[in-house]
Amino acid sequence: MPPPRILLADADAFFVAVARMVDPAGAGKAPLLIVGGTRESRGVVCSASYEARQYGVRSAMPIARALKLCPKATCVPVPMKACGKVSREIRSVLMRYAPVVEASSIDEWYMDLGGTEAIYHNESLRATAHRIRSAVKEATGFSVSIGGGTNRLIAKLAVERGKPKPATTADGVHVVEPGDEGSFVSTFALADLPMVGPKFQERLAALGLRTVPDVLARDVVTLRRQLGTNAADWLWERVHGIAGAEVEGRGAPKSMSRDETFPVDLVTDEDLERELLRLVTRVASDLRQGGYAARTITVKLRDNDFRTRSARLTLADPVVTDRVIMSVATELLHKLRRSRRMPARLIGVALSSLADDPGADQLGLFAAEDPLQETERDLTIARAVDRVRERFGSRGIVPGALIE
Amino acid sequence: MRFTIAREKLQEALTNVAPAVPAKTTLPVLANILVEANERGVRFSGTDLDVAVSIEVPADVEVPGALTLPAKRLGEITRELPPAPVKIAALGEQRATLECGRTKFKLLGLPRDEYPAFAPVEFNTGWRVKSSVLHELISRTAFAVSTEESRPILNGVLWEVRDKLLRMVATNGHRLALMESPVEVGPGATGDFIVPPRALDQVRRVFPPEEEIEIGKGENHLAFRSPIASVSTRLIEGPYPNYDQVIPRDNDRFAIVDRPSLVSALRRMSVVASDQTHRVKLSFNTALLKFTVQTPDVGEGQDEIPVQYTGDALDIGFNSSYLLEILRYMPSDEVRFTFKTAERAATLLPENWAGPGKYVCLVMPLRLVD
C-alpha cells in the first residue's frame, strides 16, 4: 500500500486577517493588533498579529495582561460571523482538492489525499500542497500554510515549519517525506508536541526530558517506570513520529454549547438565571435548527477566582424545548451555587447525548405528571417560536425576562 | 478475638458479604468487613451505608471480640488458602493474624468502633415470607427499573404490602412490570416501600429459595433476616407515580403470539434497528404479524410470523429492546398483547399461566414520525 498522504491546512493569523478584512480602516492599519475584545473588556486574546506576538502576547492570555506587555496594541472584538463565513469558504476550496476534509477548528483542516496519486499525475505531495495553497489564496484572498506527512502528528508539526513567519525562509508548505518522520520529529522540543501541556512538560523536565532527542536517549522500560505505562508508550510513539492518520469528514456534532463571559462579575442568582435563560434560548434554538434532540444538559460556571465547575444531568428522553432545558439547567445552576457561592465571571450551557433518530418519538407512561417530559404544548410553542425566528431573525421573539 | 473456622465457611461468608462492600468509598472503614466473634459463631458484615449484608457462620470461638479487616484482601487470601482450618486472631484493636496450615498472614484493619452502626429495624411486624416468593416477584419486575438519575424515585421497585397481598411494580417511565402474589402479612407490616434493586439482588443472593424470611421495618429502612443471614436497605423516599392510572383497562385489540417466534423475529429485526431508539414497526392483521425496520444510514428489514389477532388492523412502533426484555421475563410460552391505539400503552400478559397471582407488563409505543 502506498504511504498515507495527510495534509493540514492552517489559515495564517486567521482571526487577525479576518479582523483586518472587516475593518480595513482600523484593524487593517494597525500592525500591533489583538483580536479578542476591546481594551476595556475582560476577554482573552483570541489571536494576535505576528508583530504583537513579538511582545510576548499569546492566545488565551487575558487582554489586560496582553496590554501590559504591548501597551500600544489595537484591540478589536472577534468578528465571529465573518470568521465563520471565511472558514466555510476556505473549506469549500479544500474540498475541491481533497476527498476527505476534516475541520479540526475554525482555522485548521486535515485533508486525506490517500488514493489521489493518479489524479495529480503522481506529482509530489509538496507540489499538490502548493497547488491547494494557491487555489485558496486566489479564491478567498486568505493565506493558508500547509504541512504534510504520513500522519496527523507529522502534518501538525510540519505546518508550523511551513508558516512564512518573519525571519524564516518558509514558503508556506512543509512536507515530510515518508521515512523521514523520526529525524523530523527529533528536531522538536517536547513542548512543541500536541497534547504536551505545561503540567506534563514540568513532569518531563523534572526527569531531564526537554527535547525529543532527550527521550530517544532513554529506553521505553525506564520511561514506563518514570511516567507510567500509558504516558510512556504514548510519548514513545510520538517521539518516533508514530500517530494516527485517520481524517474524518464532517460527522454529526457530539454536542452543542454556548457560553458567555460577563463584562462585570455577576453576584446574584437572579442575574445568573437571566444569563442562563439567554444562553438556553440560543442553544435550544441551535439544537432544533440542526434537527437534533439532546438527553444530557451541562451547566458550567466560572467563579471570579477562575475556578471552573460544572454539573450535568442526563434525562430519560431526549428533549428540544426551552422549558425543559431551562428547568434542568436552573436546577443545575442552583446546585453549583449551593456548593460555592462566589461572584461568577462566566456561565455556559451544553447539550450532548444527541439523539440520532428524530423520526421516532418514545411516548411516556407518566408524561402528564413528569415536569421533565415534553408535552404537545411545549413542542407547539417551540415550533411557533422557530417559525417566527425563521421570518424575523433570532431576535424576532425572545423570552419576556430578557427584554431590557 | 480468636477463632478457628473451616475454610469453606469463611469463603461462603465472604462471598455473600463482599458484594455489599463498595468498590470505591470516601470512608475507608467501609472497604472493610466487620468480623464479630461471639459464643454462637462469627458474624461477617459489609455495607455501603445504603445496603448492609451480614452472615453468621459456625466457628470455634476461643475469645469473643470484633474488628474490621480489608474486604478485598481477606477475600483474595481466602480464595488462595489450602483446604485446612483457618485461625484468625486479633492483635490489639486493628490488626489480626490469619493462619492456615503453614500459611501465615498479618493483616492491618481498623477498630470496630469506626464501623458505622446499622439502622435500627423492628422485626415485630409478624411479616414472614418464603424466599422463593420474593425471588419470583423480584426477578419478574426489577429489570424494569430506571437507571437514569433524573427521576430517582423510578430507580427503585415499589412494594405495596397489603393484608393478603404483596405487589411489586417497577418502571422507567416507558415500560412497566407489575406482579402480585398472595402473601400472609400481619397488620403491622402493610404499607408502601420503594426498594433499591441493589438490595433486592442481595436478597436473592443471600437467601436460598426454600428459606423462610422475616421482614422488618425501620424509620426509613426495610430489613430481611433468616436465622443466619440478614440484609437491610435504606428506602428511596418520595411519592411513586400513580402507576395504576396508566394501566389500560379498555384495550380492545388482542393478539396471542408464540413467545419464542416473537423473540426470534425481534432479535433479527433489531440488527438493523437504530442503536438509540431500537425502533421496529409491528403491523397486526387477522392472522399475521409483520415487522418492518427502516433505519437511515443502516438499512431495512422485514419479517412476519403467524398470530391470532382480534380487532381492526394496527400499525404500532416499539423500542424492540423494551419488548425483548419483557418477553425474557414472561413465564409462559404464549403471550397476550392488548392495544387501544398506536399512541396508547400496550400490555403483555402471560397466556395459560398457572402461576399464583397476577403478572402484567406495559410498554409505551414509539410514535413513528414520517
Tab-separated table of C-alpha atoms in Angstrom, chain A residues 1-376:
chain	number	residue	atom	x	y	z
A	1	MET	CA	0.000	0.000	0.000
A	2	PRO	CA	1.320	3.490	-0.763
A	3	PRO	CA	2.067	5.576	2.344
A	4	PRO	CA	-0.754	7.788	3.702
A	5	ARG	CA	-0.868	11.345	2.382
A	6	ILE	CA	-2.113	13.652	5.118
A	7	LEU	CA	-2.125	17.442	4.829
A	8	LEU	CA	-3.012	20.046	7.422
A	9	ALA	CA	-4.007	23.493	6.186
A	10	ASP	CA	-3.770	26.241	8.792
A	11	ALA	CA	-5.052	29.729	7.979
A	12	ASP	CA	-2.285	32.229	8.738
A	13	ALA	CA	-3.157	34.502	11.691
A	14	PHE	CA	-6.765	33.742	10.847
A	15	PHE	CA	-8.637	35.983	13.278
A	16	VAL	CA	-6.223	38.840	12.671
A	17	ALA	CA	-6.622	38.514	8.917
A	18	VAL	CA	-10.415	38.411	9.125
A	19	ALA	CA	-10.489	41.350	11.568
A	20	ARG	CA	-8.394	43.358	9.094
A	21	MET	CA	-10.730	42.423	6.270
A	22	VAL	CA	-13.894	43.574	8.092
A	23	ASP	CA	-12.277	46.753	9.473
A	24	PRO	CA	-9.728	47.904	6.892
A	25	ALA	CA	-9.547	51.448	8.260
A	26	GLY	CA	-8.951	50.430	11.926
A	27	ALA	CA	-7.637	46.936	12.430
A	28	GLY	CA	-6.395	46.903	8.841
A	29	LYS	CA	-3.955	49.705	9.552
A	30	ALA	CA	-2.700	48.502	12.954
A	31	PRO	CA	0.450	46.354	12.856
A	32	LEU	CA	0.105	45.675	16.605
A	33	LEU	CA	-3.300	44.026	16.648
A	34	ILE	CA	-5.001	41.930	19.306
A	35	VAL	CA	-8.261	40.153	18.466
A	36	GLY	CA	-10.443	39.015	21.346
A	37	GLY	CA	-12.208	42.048	22.752
A	38	THR	CA	-11.984	45.769	23.335
A	39	ARG	CA	-9.309	47.304	25.608
A	40	GLU	CA	-11.796	47.529	28.483
A	41	SER	CA	-13.237	44.064	28.042
A	42	ARG	CA	-12.262	41.193	30.276
A	43	GLY	CA	-11.993	38.692	27.456
A	44	VAL	CA	-8.934	36.741	26.472
A	45	VAL	CA	-6.691	37.101	23.439
A	46	CYS	CA	-8.079	35.011	20.632
A	47	SER	CA	-5.264	35.825	18.233
A	48	ALA	CA	-2.579	38.483	17.797
A	49	SER	CA	-0.638	39.769	14.816
A	50	TYR	CA	2.900	38.429	14.356
A	51	GLU	CA	4.172	41.877	15.346
A	52	ALA	CA	2.217	41.845	18.620
A	53	ARG	CA	3.352	38.291	19.331
A	54	GLN	CA	6.939	39.570	19.406
A	55	TYR	CA	5.980	41.417	22.593
A	56	GLY	CA	5.055	38.121	24.200
A	57	VAL	CA	1.321	38.334	23.528
A	58	ARG	CA	-0.136	34.832	23.247
A	59	SER	CA	-3.605	33.487	22.640
A	60	ALA	CA	-5.736	32.614	25.692
A	61	MET	CA	-3.952	35.359	27.689
A	62	PRO	CA	-6.332	37.864	29.408
A	63	ILE	CA	-6.430	41.058	27.326
A	64	ALA	CA	-5.479	43.186	30.329
A	65	ARG	CA	-2.216	41.241	30.654
A	66	ALA	CA	-1.552	41.381	26.917
A	67	LEU	CA	-1.873	45.166	27.050
A	68	LYS	CA	0.720	45.374	29.824
A	69	LEU	CA	3.141	43.560	27.508
A	70	CYS	CA	2.165	45.511	24.418
A	71	PRO	CA	0.501	48.778	25.505
A	72	LYS	CA	0.213	50.271	22.020
A	73	ALA	CA	-1.758	47.406	20.549
A	74	THR	CA	-5.125	47.983	18.912
A	75	CYS	CA	-7.754	45.674	20.392
A	76	VAL	CA	-10.802	44.549	18.444
A	77	PRO	CA	-13.530	42.003	19.210
A	78	VAL	CA	-13.645	38.708	17.335
A	79	PRO	CA	-15.636	39.195	14.109
A	80	MET	CA	-17.319	35.858	14.700
A	81	LYS	CA	-19.762	35.858	11.786
A	82	ALA	CA	-17.155	36.898	9.258
A	83	CYS	CA	-14.765	34.255	10.629
A	84	GLY	CA	-17.366	31.556	10.131
A	85	LYS	CA	-18.043	32.719	6.598
A	86	VAL	CA	-14.368	32.834	5.596
A	87	SER	CA	-13.791	29.459	7.256
A	88	ARG	CA	-16.544	27.880	5.178
A	89	GLU	CA	-15.162	29.469	2.021
A	90	ILE	CA	-11.675	28.089	2.634
A	91	ARG	CA	-13.110	24.697	3.452
A	92	SER	CA	-15.079	24.561	0.225
A	93	VAL	CA	-11.911	25.250	-1.764
A	94	LEU	CA	-10.089	22.447	0.095
A	95	MET	CA	-12.940	20.075	-0.668
A	96	ARG	CA	-12.321	20.578	-4.365
A	97	TYR	CA	-8.826	19.136	-3.933
A	98	ALA	CA	-9.120	16.507	-1.187
A	99	PRO	CA	-11.687	13.697	-0.963
A	100	VAL	CA	-11.869	13.920	2.847
A	101	VAL	CA	-11.653	17.217	4.728
A	102	GLU	CA	-11.984	17.418	8.499
A	103	ALA	CA	-12.267	20.814	10.155
A	104	SER	CA	-10.340	20.412	13.404
A	105	SER	CA	-11.097	24.020	14.339
A	106	ILE	CA	-12.363	27.159	12.642
A	107	ASP	CA	-8.964	27.734	11.000
A	108	GLU	CA	-7.429	24.266	10.644
A	109	TRP	CA	-8.388	21.472	8.292
A	110	TYR	CA	-6.944	18.000	7.953
A	111	MET	CA	-7.071	16.510	4.455
A	112	ASP	CA	-6.590	12.903	3.457
A	113	LEU	CA	-5.210	12.718	-0.079
A	114	GLY	CA	-4.833	8.939	0.044
A	115	GLY	CA	-5.536	7.385	-3.358
A	116	THR	CA	-5.252	10.665	-5.282
A	117	GLU	CA	-1.742	9.992	-6.652
A	118	ALA	CA	-3.007	9.284	-10.162
A	119	ILE	CA	-5.386	12.259	-10.165
A	120	TYR	CA	-2.430	14.528	-9.546
A	121	HIS	CA	-0.316	12.646	-12.114
A	122	ASN	CA	1.998	11.382	-9.408
A	123	GLU	CA	3.293	14.839	-8.625
A	124	SER	CA	4.871	15.160	-5.190
A	125	LEU	CA	2.618	15.823	-2.179
A	126	ARG	CA	4.572	19.042	-1.790
A	127	ALA	CA	3.577	20.183	-5.274
A	128	THR	CA	-0.078	19.333	-4.603
A	129	ALA	CA	0.085	21.279	-1.333
A	130	HIS	CA	1.378	24.337	-3.191
A	131	ARG	CA	-1.392	23.910	-5.759
A	132	ILE	CA	-4.008	23.888	-2.962
A	133	ARG	CA	-2.386	26.848	-1.224
A	134	SER	CA	-2.514	28.983	-4.371
A	135	ALA	CA	-6.117	28.000	-5.028
A	136	VAL	CA	-7.193	29.112	-1.532
A	137	LYS	CA	-5.392	32.429	-1.903
A	138	GLU	CA	-6.937	33.029	-5.299
A	139	ALA	CA	-10.481	32.076	-4.332
A	140	THR	CA	-10.683	33.686	-0.878
A	141	GLY	CA	-7.818	36.157	-0.607
A	142	PHE	CA	-6.659	34.420	2.583
A	143	SER	CA	-3.345	32.635	3.074
A	144	VAL	CA	-3.042	29.156	4.462
A	145	SER	CA	0.104	27.262	5.387
A	146	ILE	CA	0.170	23.550	4.703
A	147	GLY	CA	2.042	20.783	6.490
A	148	GLY	CA	2.135	17.256	5.179
A	149	GLY	CA	3.303	13.768	6.033
A	150	THR	CA	2.186	10.239	6.675
A	151	ASN	CA	0.122	11.031	9.767
A	152	ARG	CA	-1.670	13.802	11.640
A	153	LEU	CA	1.153	14.445	14.102
A	154	ILE	CA	3.695	14.972	11.332
A	155	ALA	CA	1.306	17.220	9.389
A	156	LYS	CA	0.627	19.268	12.533
A	157	LEU	CA	4.331	19.726	13.332
A	158	ALA	CA	5.178	20.361	9.672
A	159	VAL	CA	2.659	23.163	9.276
A	160	GLU	CA	4.470	25.149	11.975
A	161	ARG	CA	7.689	24.778	9.928
A	162	GLY	CA	5.835	25.828	6.813
A	163	LYS	CA	4.395	29.098	8.140
A	164	PRO	CA	6.021	32.072	6.416
A	165	LYS	CA	6.820	33.875	9.681
A	166	PRO	CA	9.182	36.837	9.700
A	167	ALA	CA	12.837	35.765	9.826
A	168	THR	CA	12.236	32.364	8.272
A	169	THR	CA	12.663	31.112	4.741
A	170	ALA	CA	9.490	29.049	4.862
A	171	ASP	CA	7.320	29.282	1.753
A	172	GLY	CA	4.017	28.199	3.271
A	173	VAL	CA	4.387	24.468	2.662
A	174	HIS	CA	6.410	21.861	4.520
A	175	VAL	CA	6.061	18.202	3.622
A	176	VAL	CA	7.923	15.426	5.434
A	177	GLU	CA	8.785	12.535	3.100
A	178	PRO	CA	7.759	9.015	4.141
A	179	GLY	CA	10.585	7.507	6.181
A	180	ASP	CA	11.863	10.860	7.436
A	181	GLU	CA	9.327	11.120	10.299
A	182	GLY	CA	11.789	10.097	13.030
A	183	SER	CA	14.528	12.509	12.066
A	184	PHE	CA	11.960	15.297	11.553
A	185	VAL	CA	10.390	14.859	14.977
A	186	SER	CA	13.833	14.751	16.608
A	187	THR	CA	14.295	18.429	15.738
A	188	PHE	CA	11.496	19.468	18.124
A	189	ALA	CA	11.265	20.252	21.806
A	190	LEU	CA	8.754	18.151	23.729
A	191	ALA	CA	6.717	21.291	24.389
A	192	ASP	CA	6.084	21.535	20.634
A	193	LEU	CA	4.277	18.189	20.545
A	194	PRO	CA	0.483	18.441	20.593
A	195	MET	CA	-1.039	17.413	23.956
A	196	VAL	CA	2.194	18.028	25.892
A	197	GLY	CA	0.873	20.808	28.111
A	198	PRO	CA	2.585	22.800	30.856
A	199	LYS	CA	1.974	20.214	33.589
A	200	PHE	CA	3.291	17.315	31.538
A	201	GLN	CA	6.246	19.472	30.471
A	202	GLU	CA	7.069	20.078	34.130
A	203	ARG	CA	6.970	16.368	34.871
A	204	LEU	CA	9.180	15.640	31.898
A	205	ALA	CA	11.629	18.426	32.750
A	206	ALA	CA	11.956	17.031	36.274
A	207	LEU	CA	13.227	13.848	34.634
A	208	GLY	CA	15.642	15.829	32.484
A	209	LEU	CA	13.491	15.496	29.375
A	210	ARG	CA	13.116	18.663	27.338
A	211	THR	CA	13.659	17.736	23.718
A	212	VAL	CA	12.698	14.787	21.568
A	213	PRO	CA	16.323	13.502	21.460
A	214	ASP	CA	16.327	13.570	25.307
A	215	VAL	CA	13.560	10.974	25.194
A	216	LEU	CA	15.135	8.974	22.371
A	217	ALA	CA	18.251	8.565	24.518
A	218	ARG	CA	16.219	6.639	27.110
A	219	ASP	CA	14.629	3.238	26.715
A	220	VAL	CA	10.924	2.625	26.927
A	221	VAL	CA	11.201	0.405	30.014
A	222	THR	CA	12.802	3.205	32.025
A	223	LEU	CA	10.238	5.669	30.724
A	224	ARG	CA	7.380	3.409	31.739
A	225	ARG	CA	8.757	3.239	35.251
A	226	GLN	CA	9.135	7.007	35.409
A	227	LEU	CA	5.924	8.100	33.681
A	228	GLY	CA	3.597	5.124	33.925
A	229	THR	CA	2.856	2.779	31.045
A	230	ASN	CA	0.206	4.829	29.252
A	231	ALA	CA	2.062	8.143	29.214
A	232	ALA	CA	5.386	6.473	28.410
A	233	ASP	CA	4.003	4.457	25.484
A	234	TRP	CA	2.179	7.493	24.156
A	235	LEU	CA	5.302	9.655	24.305
A	236	TRP	CA	7.483	6.894	22.855
A	237	GLU	CA	5.263	6.655	19.780
A	238	ARG	CA	5.135	10.420	19.331
A	239	VAL	CA	8.916	10.947	19.506
A	240	HIS	CA	9.263	8.284	16.809
A	241	GLY	CA	6.756	10.131	14.644
A	242	ILE	CA	4.056	7.489	15.047
A	243	ALA	CA	0.437	8.673	15.242
A	244	GLY	CA	-2.966	8.093	13.714
A	245	ALA	CA	-3.680	9.060	10.120
A	246	GLU	CA	-7.478	8.929	10.158
A	247	VAL	CA	-9.117	12.030	8.790
A	248	GLU	CA	-12.834	12.100	9.328
A	249	GLY	CA	-15.160	14.024	7.117
A	250	ARG	CA	-17.856	16.129	8.696
A	251	GLY	CA	-19.726	13.899	11.122
A	252	ALA	CA	-22.712	14.712	13.227
A	253	PRO	CA	-21.900	17.066	16.122
A	254	LYS	CA	-21.471	15.383	19.502
A	255	SER	CA	-22.643	18.368	21.493
A	256	MET	CA	-23.822	21.950	21.195
A	257	SER	CA	-22.904	24.658	23.639
A	258	ARG	CA	-22.994	28.356	24.340
A	259	ASP	CA	-21.177	30.332	26.975
A	260	GLU	CA	-20.731	33.919	27.977
A	261	THR	CA	-18.042	35.816	29.893
A	262	PHE	CA	-19.690	38.743	31.677
A	263	PRO	CA	-18.295	42.284	31.376
A	264	VAL	CA	-18.699	42.540	35.171
A	265	ASP	CA	-18.835	39.601	37.602
A	266	LEU	CA	-22.398	38.556	38.395
A	267	VAL	CA	-23.210	38.141	42.056
A	268	THR	CA	-26.889	37.282	42.428
A	269	ASP	CA	-28.657	34.094	41.410
A	270	GLU	CA	-31.293	36.171	39.606
A	271	ASP	CA	-28.690	37.752	37.322
A	272	LEU	CA	-27.121	34.362	36.616
A	273	GLU	CA	-30.501	32.833	35.876
A	274	ARG	CA	-31.232	35.583	33.388
A	275	GLU	CA	-27.921	34.956	31.578
A	276	LEU	CA	-28.621	31.253	31.690
A	277	LEU	CA	-32.012	31.827	30.078
A	278	ARG	CA	-30.330	33.873	27.346
A	279	LEU	CA	-27.917	31.020	26.588
A	280	VAL	CA	-30.548	28.287	26.830
A	281	THR	CA	-32.753	30.203	24.397
A	282	ARG	CA	-29.868	30.307	21.914
A	283	VAL	CA	-28.564	26.770	22.309
A	284	ALA	CA	-32.048	25.220	22.219
A	285	SER	CA	-32.697	27.103	19.012
A	286	ASP	CA	-29.382	25.778	17.555
A	287	LEU	CA	-30.409	22.294	18.615
A	288	ARG	CA	-33.761	22.408	16.864
A	289	GLN	CA	-32.342	24.051	13.773
A	290	GLY	CA	-29.842	21.219	13.480
A	291	GLY	CA	-32.679	18.712	13.730
A	292	TYR	CA	-31.354	17.163	16.945
A	293	ALA	CA	-32.639	16.360	20.400
A	294	ALA	CA	-30.424	16.105	23.485
A	295	ARG	CA	-30.516	13.974	26.622
A	296	THR	CA	-27.644	15.477	28.621
A	297	ILE	CA	-27.641	19.050	29.884
A	298	THR	CA	-24.488	20.546	31.394
A	299	VAL	CA	-24.122	23.907	33.118
A	300	LYS	CA	-20.670	25.401	33.563
A	301	LEU	CA	-19.816	28.197	35.970
A	302	ARG	CA	-16.507	30.005	36.304
A	303	ASP	CA	-16.105	31.854	39.591
A	304	ASN	CA	-14.134	35.075	39.824
A	305	ASP	CA	-11.093	33.169	41.101
A	306	PHE	CA	-11.074	31.302	37.760
A	307	ARG	CA	-12.239	28.058	39.296
A	308	THR	CA	-14.487	26.354	36.752
A	309	ARG	CA	-17.147	23.946	37.883
A	310	SER	CA	-19.839	22.090	36.028
A	311	ALA	CA	-22.873	19.955	36.749
A	312	ARG	CA	-24.808	17.746	34.383
A	313	LEU	CA	-27.932	15.674	34.209
A	314	THR	CA	-28.911	13.010	31.709
A	315	LEU	CA	-32.633	12.662	31.105
A	316	ALA	CA	-34.514	9.520	30.217
A	317	ASP	CA	-35.760	11.057	26.975
A	318	PRO	CA	-34.144	13.421	24.512
A	319	VAL	CA	-35.560	16.957	24.720
A	320	VAL	CA	-35.673	20.009	22.448
A	321	THR	CA	-37.729	22.674	24.185
A	322	ASP	CA	-36.580	25.752	26.081
A	323	ARG	CA	-38.885	24.982	29.011
A	324	VAL	CA	-37.455	21.575	29.899
A	325	ILE	CA	-33.847	22.513	29.128
A	326	MET	CA	-34.183	25.673	31.218
A	327	SER	CA	-35.787	23.900	34.159
A	328	VAL	CA	-32.978	21.328	34.252
A	329	ALA	CA	-30.307	23.998	33.702
A	330	THR	CA	-31.727	26.181	36.501
A	331	GLU	CA	-31.658	23.245	38.904
A	332	LEU	CA	-28.031	22.522	37.911
A	333	LEU	CA	-27.110	26.189	38.382
A	334	HIS	CA	-28.649	26.168	41.873
A	335	LYS	CA	-26.715	23.028	42.698
A	336	LEU	CA	-23.447	24.686	41.661
A	337	ARG	CA	-24.308	27.836	43.594
A	338	ARG	CA	-25.247	25.907	46.728
A	339	SER	CA	-21.856	24.266	46.844
A	340	ARG	CA	-19.902	27.501	46.275
A	341	ARG	CA	-21.398	30.979	46.159
A	342	MET	CA	-18.842	33.359	44.608
A	343	PRO	CA	-19.195	36.170	42.099
A	344	ALA	CA	-19.164	34.490	38.687
A	345	ARG	CA	-17.347	35.580	35.534
A	346	LEU	CA	-18.648	33.025	33.047
A	347	ILE	CA	-21.633	30.787	32.576
A	348	GLY	CA	-22.121	28.177	29.897
A	349	VAL	CA	-24.628	25.562	28.909
A	350	ALA	CA	-24.008	22.492	26.754
A	351	LEU	CA	-26.357	19.918	25.260
A	352	SER	CA	-24.990	16.461	24.492
A	353	SER	CA	-26.020	12.804	24.064
A	354	LEU	CA	-27.663	13.996	20.876
A	355	ALA	CA	-30.334	11.668	19.505
A	356	ASP	CA	-29.712	10.317	16.021
A	357	ASP	CA	-33.240	9.249	15.195
A	358	PRO	CA	-35.583	12.197	15.467
A	359	GLY	CA	-38.134	10.234	13.404
A	360	ALA	CA	-39.068	8.134	16.421
A	361	ASP	CA	-40.655	9.585	19.479
A	362	GLN	CA	-40.803	7.369	22.571
A	363	LEU	CA	-44.070	8.016	24.393
A	364	GLY	CA	-44.035	8.110	28.180
A	365	LEU	CA	-46.356	6.484	30.690
A	366	PHE	CA	-46.285	9.398	33.112
A	367	ALA	CA	-45.828	12.310	30.719
A	368	ALA	CA	-48.605	14.253	32.417
A	369	GLU	CA	-47.061	14.195	35.883
A	370	ASP	CA	-43.357	14.441	34.997
A	371	PRO	CA	-42.253	18.059	34.590
A	372	LEU	CA	-39.166	16.905	32.690
A	373	GLN	CA	-41.204	15.314	29.918
A	374	GLU	CA	-42.101	17.481	26.982
A	375	THR	CA	-45.770	17.893	26.283
A	376	GLU	CA	-47.539	18.613	22.999
